[in-house]
Amino acid sequence: MKVLILGVNGFIGYHLTKEILSTTDWEVYGMDIDDNRIKELENSRLHFVEGDIEINKEWIEYHIKKCDVVMPLVAIATPKMYVEDPLSVFHLDFEANLDIIKKCAKYKKRIVFPSTSEVYGISPDAEFDEDKSPLCTGPINKERWIYSASKQLLDRVIWAYGNHENLPFTLFRPFNWVGPKLDSIEIAKEGSSRVVTQFIASLLFKKPIYLVDGGKQMRSFTYISDGIAALIKILKNENNICNKQIINIGNPKNNISIKDLAYLMRDIFSKHEKHKNDKEFSQIIEIDSKEFYGESYQDIYNRKPSIEKAKKLLNWEPTVNLEDALKLSIDAFINEYE
Ligand code: UDP
């Protein structure tokens, strides 16, 4: 199988490519604006081109024709960016990806598209169900929702192409995947990365850990290897079982409040071989979301997946518990940055 991965150097792209190269005989064609993660994966079955998906449209069209399945993973996926630069989120996440979706529809090429747990927004359901839960966002002046709205419309467009023009597709919805190389520490230094990297950076640099609005909000953290195992099964698509399906990929057993996450991560860090003798550790401080993100932020208090569909279709279940997921992530960051 030939897999086209756009954003192959990203967190998911890198881990997926690594797994494909070590466990299958597939070829990976990949594009990314950077190669800092992927460069260590040198392999004759990895065909990497450094480039911007908004510029290299001919290369992309040629490879959509050439490959068997397309994974457009390029997107801005950090809440701080949704409120600071919503138009870049719209241009890249929505417009650039719409272009790629249209090309897949033109050549009837299977697309495995990253939707997001963010599309459920502030849905009232206790566990989010792919085919039943309402998708709820806030008012327009809360710019955080531009990512959710962009992805939701792309989900709907792909669904419509699938139903009306026979585009083969699967949508997957990651729920707070974490692991080595999640975000760069440099970005975390500026305070704009996802929560787990943000807390690791604070612990490494002895800076305060901030609990936005007290940290009551809950997330279900999923270890990257569990996410990738599900993605490999989606790509294999035995008996076309994943066609026209939306699939949550998350770990409902790893559901925790951000406050408890902060204390657990500090505890794990303070027992680490290299840090157990440190004299001080980060303070954990509450902060108003208006101060941390700005006026146009709005939080999501519950985000727990139903994974019944993934279990049934993929014969898959997440296996890495929260403590192990955090330990593995913290270890990897310490090894990489110290
Ligand atoms: N958060 C926090 N402190 C931080 C970074 C994030 O309390 O330094 C909170 C944020 O408000 C959100 C949750 O942690 O409720 C998860 O944030 P993340 O950036 O990982 O993305 P999300 O899960 O909201 O998409």
Coordinates of C-alpha atoms and ligand atoms in Angstrom, one line a residue:
M1 CA 0.0 0.0 0.0
K2 CA 1.1 3.5 -0.7
V3 CA 0.1 6.1 1.9
L4 CA 0.3 9.8 1.4
I5 CA 0.8 11.6 4.7
L6 CA 0.7 15.4 4.6
G7 CA 2.1 16.8 7.9
V8 CA 4.3 13.7 8.2
N9 CA 6.6 15.4 10.6
G10 CA 3.9 16.2 13.1
F11 CA 3.2 14.4 16.3
I12 CA 0.8 11.9 14.8
G13 CA 2.5 11.8 11.4
Y14 CA 5.9 10.9 12.9
H15 CA 4.6 8.2 15.2
L16 CA 2.4 6.7 12.5
T17 CA 5.2 6.7 10.0
K18 CA 7.5 5.0 12.5
E19 CA 5.0 2.3 13.1
I20 CA 4.2 1.8 9.4
L21 CA 7.9 1.5 8.5
S22 CA 8.6 -1.0 11.3
T23 CA 5.5 -3.2 11.1
T24 CA 4.3 -3.2 7.4
D25 CA 5.8 -3.2 3.9
W26 CA 3.9 -0.1 2.9
E27 CA 5.5 2.9 1.2
V28 CA 5.0 6.4 2.8
Y29 CA 5.0 9.5 0.7
G30 CA 5.2 12.5 3.0
M31 CA 5.3 16.3 3.0
D32 CA 6.0 18.7 5.8
I33 CA 7.4 22.2 6.3
D34 CA 9.9 20.7 8.9
D35 CA 11.8 17.5 9.4
N36 CA 12.9 17.7 13.0
R37 CA 11.0 14.6 14.1
I38 CA 11.0 12.6 10.9
K39 CA 14.7 12.9 10.0
E40 CA 15.6 10.1 12.3
L41 CA 13.4 7.7 10.4
E42 CA 15.5 7.4 7.3
N43 CA 14.2 4.4 5.3
S44 CA 14.0 3.5 1.6
R45 CA 10.2 3.3 1.9
L46 CA 9.9 6.8 3.3
H47 CA 9.8 9.4 0.5
F48 CA 9.9 12.7 2.2
V49 CA 9.7 16.1 0.6
E50 CA 10.1 19.3 2.7
G51 CA 7.5 21.8 1.6
D52 CA 4.3 23.8 2.3
I53 CA 1.0 22.1 1.4
E54 CA -0.4 25.5 0.4
I55 CA 2.3 26.0 -2.3
N56 CA 3.2 22.5 -3.6
K57 CA -0.2 21.8 -5.0
E58 CA 1.0 19.9 -8.1
W59 CA 3.2 17.6 -6.0
I60 CA 0.1 16.9 -3.9
E61 CA -2.3 16.2 -6.8
Y62 CA 0.3 13.9 -8.4
H63 CA 0.7 11.9 -5.2
I64 CA -3.0 11.8 -4.5
K65 CA -3.4 10.1 -7.9
K66 CA -0.4 7.8 -7.2
C67 CA -1.2 6.6 -3.6
D68 CA -3.9 4.3 -2.3
V69 CA -4.9 6.3 0.8
V70 CA -4.5 10.0 1.8
M71 CA -4.0 11.3 5.3
P72 CA -4.1 15.1 5.5
L73 CA -2.7 15.7 9.0
V74 CA -1.6 19.3 8.5
A75 CA -3.4 21.5 11.0
I76 CA -2.9 24.0 13.8
A77 CA -4.3 22.2 16.9
T78 CA -3.4 24.2 19.9
P79 CA -6.2 26.3 21.7
K80 CA -3.8 29.2 22.3
M81 CA -3.5 29.6 18.5
Y82 CA -7.3 29.5 18.0
V83 CA -7.7 32.7 20.0
E84 CA -4.5 34.4 19.0
D85 CA -4.6 33.7 15.2
P86 CA -8.0 32.4 14.2
L87 CA -7.5 33.3 10.6
S88 CA -4.4 31.1 10.2
V89 CA -6.5 28.3 11.7
F90 CA -9.2 28.9 9.1
H91 CA -6.7 29.2 6.2
L92 CA -4.7 26.2 7.0
D93 CA -7.1 23.8 8.8
F94 CA -10.1 24.7 6.7
E95 CA -9.1 26.1 3.3
A96 CA -5.9 24.2 2.6
N97 CA -7.5 20.9 3.7
L98 CA -10.7 21.5 1.7
D99 CA -8.6 21.7 -1.4
I100 CA -7.1 18.3 -0.6
I101 CA -10.5 16.8 0.2
K102 CA -11.7 18.0 -3.2
K103 CA -8.8 16.4 -5.0
C104 CA -9.5 13.1 -3.2
A105 CA -13.1 13.4 -4.3
K106 CA -11.9 14.1 -7.9
Y107 CA -9.8 10.9 -8.0
K108 CA -12.1 8.9 -5.7
K109 CA -9.1 8.3 -3.5
R110 CA -9.6 7.0 0.0
I111 CA -9.2 9.7 2.7
V112 CA -8.5 9.0 6.3
F113 CA -9.2 12.4 7.9
P114 CA -8.4 13.7 11.3
S115 CA -11.5 15.1 12.7
T116 CA -11.2 16.1 16.4
S117 CA -12.8 15.6 19.8
E118 CA -13.1 19.4 19.7
V119 CA -16.1 19.1 17.3
Y120 CA -18.2 17.8 20.2
G121 CA -17.4 21.2 22.0
I122 CA -19.7 21.7 25.0
S123 CA -22.0 18.8 24.1
P124 CA -24.1 17.8 27.1
D125 CA -23.6 14.1 26.7
A126 CA -21.5 12.4 29.4
E127 CA -19.7 10.3 26.8
F128 CA -19.5 11.5 23.2
D129 CA -21.0 9.2 20.6
E130 CA -19.9 9.6 17.0
D131 CA -23.4 9.2 15.5
K132 CA -25.7 10.5 18.2
S133 CA -24.1 13.3 20.2
P134 CA -24.9 16.9 19.4
L135 CA -22.0 19.1 18.4
C136 CA -22.2 22.3 20.4
T137 CA -20.1 25.4 20.3
G138 CA -20.2 28.9 21.8
P139 CA -20.9 32.3 20.4
I140 CA -18.9 33.9 17.5
N141 CA -17.1 36.3 19.9
K142 CA -15.6 33.2 21.5
E143 CA -12.9 32.7 18.8
R144 CA -11.8 29.4 20.3
W145 CA -14.5 27.7 18.4
I146 CA -13.0 28.4 14.9
Y147 CA -11.1 25.2 15.0
S148 CA -14.1 23.1 16.0
A149 CA -16.3 24.8 13.4
S150 CA -13.6 24.4 10.7
K151 CA -13.2 20.7 11.4
Q152 CA -16.9 20.2 11.7
L153 CA -17.7 21.6 8.3
L154 CA -14.9 19.5 6.8
D155 CA -16.4 16.4 8.4
R156 CA -19.7 17.3 6.9
V157 CA -18.2 18.0 3.4
I158 CA -16.3 14.6 3.5
W159 CA -19.5 12.9 4.6
A160 CA -21.5 14.5 1.7
Y161 CA -18.8 13.6 -0.8
G162 CA -18.9 10.0 0.5
N163 CA -22.7 9.8 0.3
H164 CA -23.3 11.6 -3.0
E165 CA -20.1 11.2 -5.0
N166 CA -18.7 7.9 -3.6
L167 CA -15.6 9.3 -1.9
P168 CA -14.2 6.5 0.2
F169 CA -13.5 7.9 3.7
T170 CA -13.0 7.3 7.4
L171 CA -13.0 10.1 9.9
F172 CA -11.1 9.6 13.2
R173 CA -11.4 11.8 16.3
P174 CA -8.4 11.8 18.6
F175 CA -9.1 12.6 22.3
N176 CA -6.1 14.4 23.8
W177 CA -3.3 12.1 22.5
V178 CA -0.1 12.5 24.5
G179 CA 3.4 11.1 24.2
P180 CA 7.0 11.8 23.2
K181 CA 7.4 14.7 20.8
L182 CA 3.9 16.0 21.4
D183 CA 4.9 19.7 21.0
S184 CA 8.2 21.4 21.0
I185 CA 9.5 22.7 24.3
E186 CA 10.3 26.0 22.6
I187 CA 6.6 26.5 21.9
A188 CA 5.8 25.5 25.4
K189 CA 8.2 28.2 26.6
E190 CA 6.1 30.8 24.9
G191 CA 3.1 29.3 26.8
S192 CA 1.3 28.1 23.6
S193 CA 1.4 24.4 23.7
R194 CA -1.0 21.7 24.7
V195 CA -1.5 21.0 28.4
V196 CA 0.8 18.0 28.9
T197 CA 3.8 19.6 27.1
Q198 CA 3.0 22.9 28.9
F199 CA 3.2 21.2 32.3
I200 CA 6.4 19.3 31.4
A201 CA 8.1 22.5 30.3
S202 CA 7.1 24.2 33.5
L203 CA 8.5 21.3 35.5
L204 CA 11.8 21.3 33.5
F205 CA 12.3 25.0 33.8
K206 CA 11.0 25.3 37.4
K207 CA 8.3 27.7 36.3
P208 CA 4.8 27.8 37.8
I209 CA 2.1 25.4 36.5
Y210 CA -1.1 27.3 35.7
L211 CA -4.5 25.9 36.3
V212 CA -6.9 27.7 34.0
D213 CA -10.0 28.7 35.9
G214 CA -9.0 26.3 38.8
G215 CA -8.5 23.2 36.6
K216 CA -11.9 21.6 37.1
Q217 CA -12.1 20.8 33.4
M218 CA -11.8 17.1 32.5
R219 CA -9.9 15.4 29.6
S220 CA -9.3 11.8 28.7
F221 CA -5.6 11.4 27.8
T222 CA -4.7 8.7 25.3
Y223 CA -1.2 7.4 24.9
I224 CA 0.1 7.8 21.4
S225 CA 0.9 4.1 20.9
D226 CA -2.8 3.2 21.5
G227 CA -3.9 5.9 19.1
I228 CA -1.4 4.7 16.4
A229 CA -2.6 1.0 16.9
A230 CA -6.1 2.1 16.1
L231 CA -4.9 4.2 13.1
I232 CA -3.0 1.2 11.6
K233 CA -6.2 -0.8 11.8
I234 CA -8.2 2.0 10.1
L235 CA -5.6 2.1 7.3
K236 CA -5.7 -1.7 6.9
N237 CA -9.5 -1.4 6.7
E238 CA -10.2 -5.2 6.6
N239 CA -13.4 -6.0 4.7
N240 CA -13.9 -2.2 4.2
I241 CA -15.2 -2.1 7.8
C242 CA -14.2 1.5 8.4
N243 CA -15.7 2.9 5.2
K244 CA -18.1 5.9 5.9
Q245 CA -17.4 5.7 9.6
I246 CA -16.5 8.3 12.2
I247 CA -14.4 6.7 14.9
N248 CA -13.5 8.2 18.3
I249 CA -10.0 7.2 19.4
G250 CA -9.6 7.9 23.1
N251 CA -9.2 6.3 26.5
P252 CA -12.2 7.0 28.7
K253 CA -10.4 5.3 31.6
N254 CA -7.8 8.0 31.6
N255 CA -10.3 10.8 32.4
I256 CA -8.9 13.3 34.9
S257 CA -9.3 16.9 35.9
I258 CA -6.6 19.3 34.8
K259 CA -5.9 20.1 38.5
D260 CA -5.4 16.4 39.4
L261 CA -3.3 16.1 36.2
A262 CA -1.0 18.9 37.5
Y263 CA -0.4 17.2 40.9
L264 CA 0.1 13.8 39.3
M265 CA 2.6 15.1 36.8
R266 CA 4.5 17.0 39.5
D267 CA 4.6 13.9 41.6
I268 CA 5.9 11.7 38.8
F269 CA 8.5 14.4 37.9
S270 CA 9.7 14.7 41.5
K271 CA 10.4 10.9 41.7
H272 CA 12.3 10.8 38.4
E273 CA 15.9 9.5 38.8
K274 CA 17.4 12.8 37.4
H275 CA 15.2 15.1 39.5
K276 CA 14.5 13.4 42.8
N277 CA 17.2 15.5 44.5
D278 CA 16.1 18.8 43.1
K279 CA 15.6 21.4 45.8
E280 CA 12.4 22.8 44.5
F281 CA 9.5 22.0 42.1
S282 CA 7.0 24.1 40.2
Q283 CA 4.3 25.8 42.1
I284 CA 0.7 25.0 41.0
I285 CA -1.2 28.2 40.7
E286 CA -4.8 29.1 39.6
I287 CA -5.2 31.6 36.9
D288 CA -8.2 33.2 35.2
S289 CA -8.8 32.1 31.6
K290 CA -9.1 35.7 30.5
E291 CA -5.6 36.3 31.7
F292 CA -4.2 33.1 30.4
Y293 CA -5.9 33.0 27.0
G294 CA -7.8 36.2 26.6
E295 CA -11.4 37.2 26.3
S296 CA -12.2 35.1 23.3
Y297 CA -11.5 31.8 25.0
Q298 CA -14.1 29.4 26.3
D299 CA -13.4 26.1 28.0
I300 CA -14.8 22.6 27.6
Y301 CA -15.6 21.0 31.0
N302 CA -16.2 17.5 29.9
R303 CA -14.6 15.5 27.1
K304 CA -15.0 11.8 27.4
P305 CA -15.3 9.5 24.4
S306 CA -17.5 6.5 23.9
I307 CA -15.2 4.0 22.3
E308 CA -17.8 1.3 21.7
K309 CA -17.5 1.8 17.9
A310 CA -13.7 1.6 17.8
K311 CA -13.8 -1.6 20.0
K312 CA -16.4 -3.2 17.7
L313 CA -15.1 -2.2 14.3
L314 CA -11.4 -2.4 15.0
N315 CA -11.2 -5.0 17.7
W316 CA -9.1 -2.5 19.5
E317 CA -8.9 -1.2 23.1
P318 CA -6.5 1.3 24.6
T319 CA -4.0 -0.4 27.0
V320 CA -1.8 2.3 28.5
N321 CA -3.1 3.8 31.8
L322 CA -2.7 7.4 32.7
E323 CA 0.2 7.1 35.0
D324 CA 2.2 5.1 32.5
A325 CA 1.2 7.5 29.7
L326 CA 2.5 10.5 31.7
K327 CA 5.7 8.7 32.9
L328 CA 6.6 7.7 29.3
S329 CA 5.9 11.3 28.1
I330 CA 7.9 12.9 30.9
D331 CA 10.8 10.5 30.5
A332 CA 11.0 11.2 26.8
F333 CA 11.0 14.9 27.2
I334 CA 13.7 14.8 30.0
N335 CA 15.9 12.6 27.8
E336 CA 15.4 14.8 24.8
Y337 CA 16.0 18.2 26.4
E338 CA 18.5 17.6 29.1
Ligands
UDP1 N1 -4.8 24.3 30.5 C1 -4.3 24.7 31.8 N2 -3.0 25.1 31.9 C2 -2.1 25.2 30.8 C3 -2.6 24.7 29.6 C4 -3.9 24.3 29.5 O1 -5.0 24.7 32.8 O2 -1.0 25.6 31.0 C5 -6.1 23.7 30.4 C6 -7.0 24.3 29.3 O3 -7.7 25.4 29.7 C7 -7.9 23.1 28.9 C8 -7.1 21.9 29.2 O4 -6.0 22.3 30.1 O5 -9.0 23.1 29.7 C9 -6.5 21.2 28.0 O6 -5.8 22.1 27.2 P1 -5.1 21.7 25.9 O7 -4.3 22.9 25.4 O8 -4.3 20.5 26.0 O9 -6.2 21.5 24.8 P2 -7.8 21.0 24.7 O10 -7.9 19.7 25.4 O11 -8.6 22.1 25.4 O12 -8.0 20.9 23.2

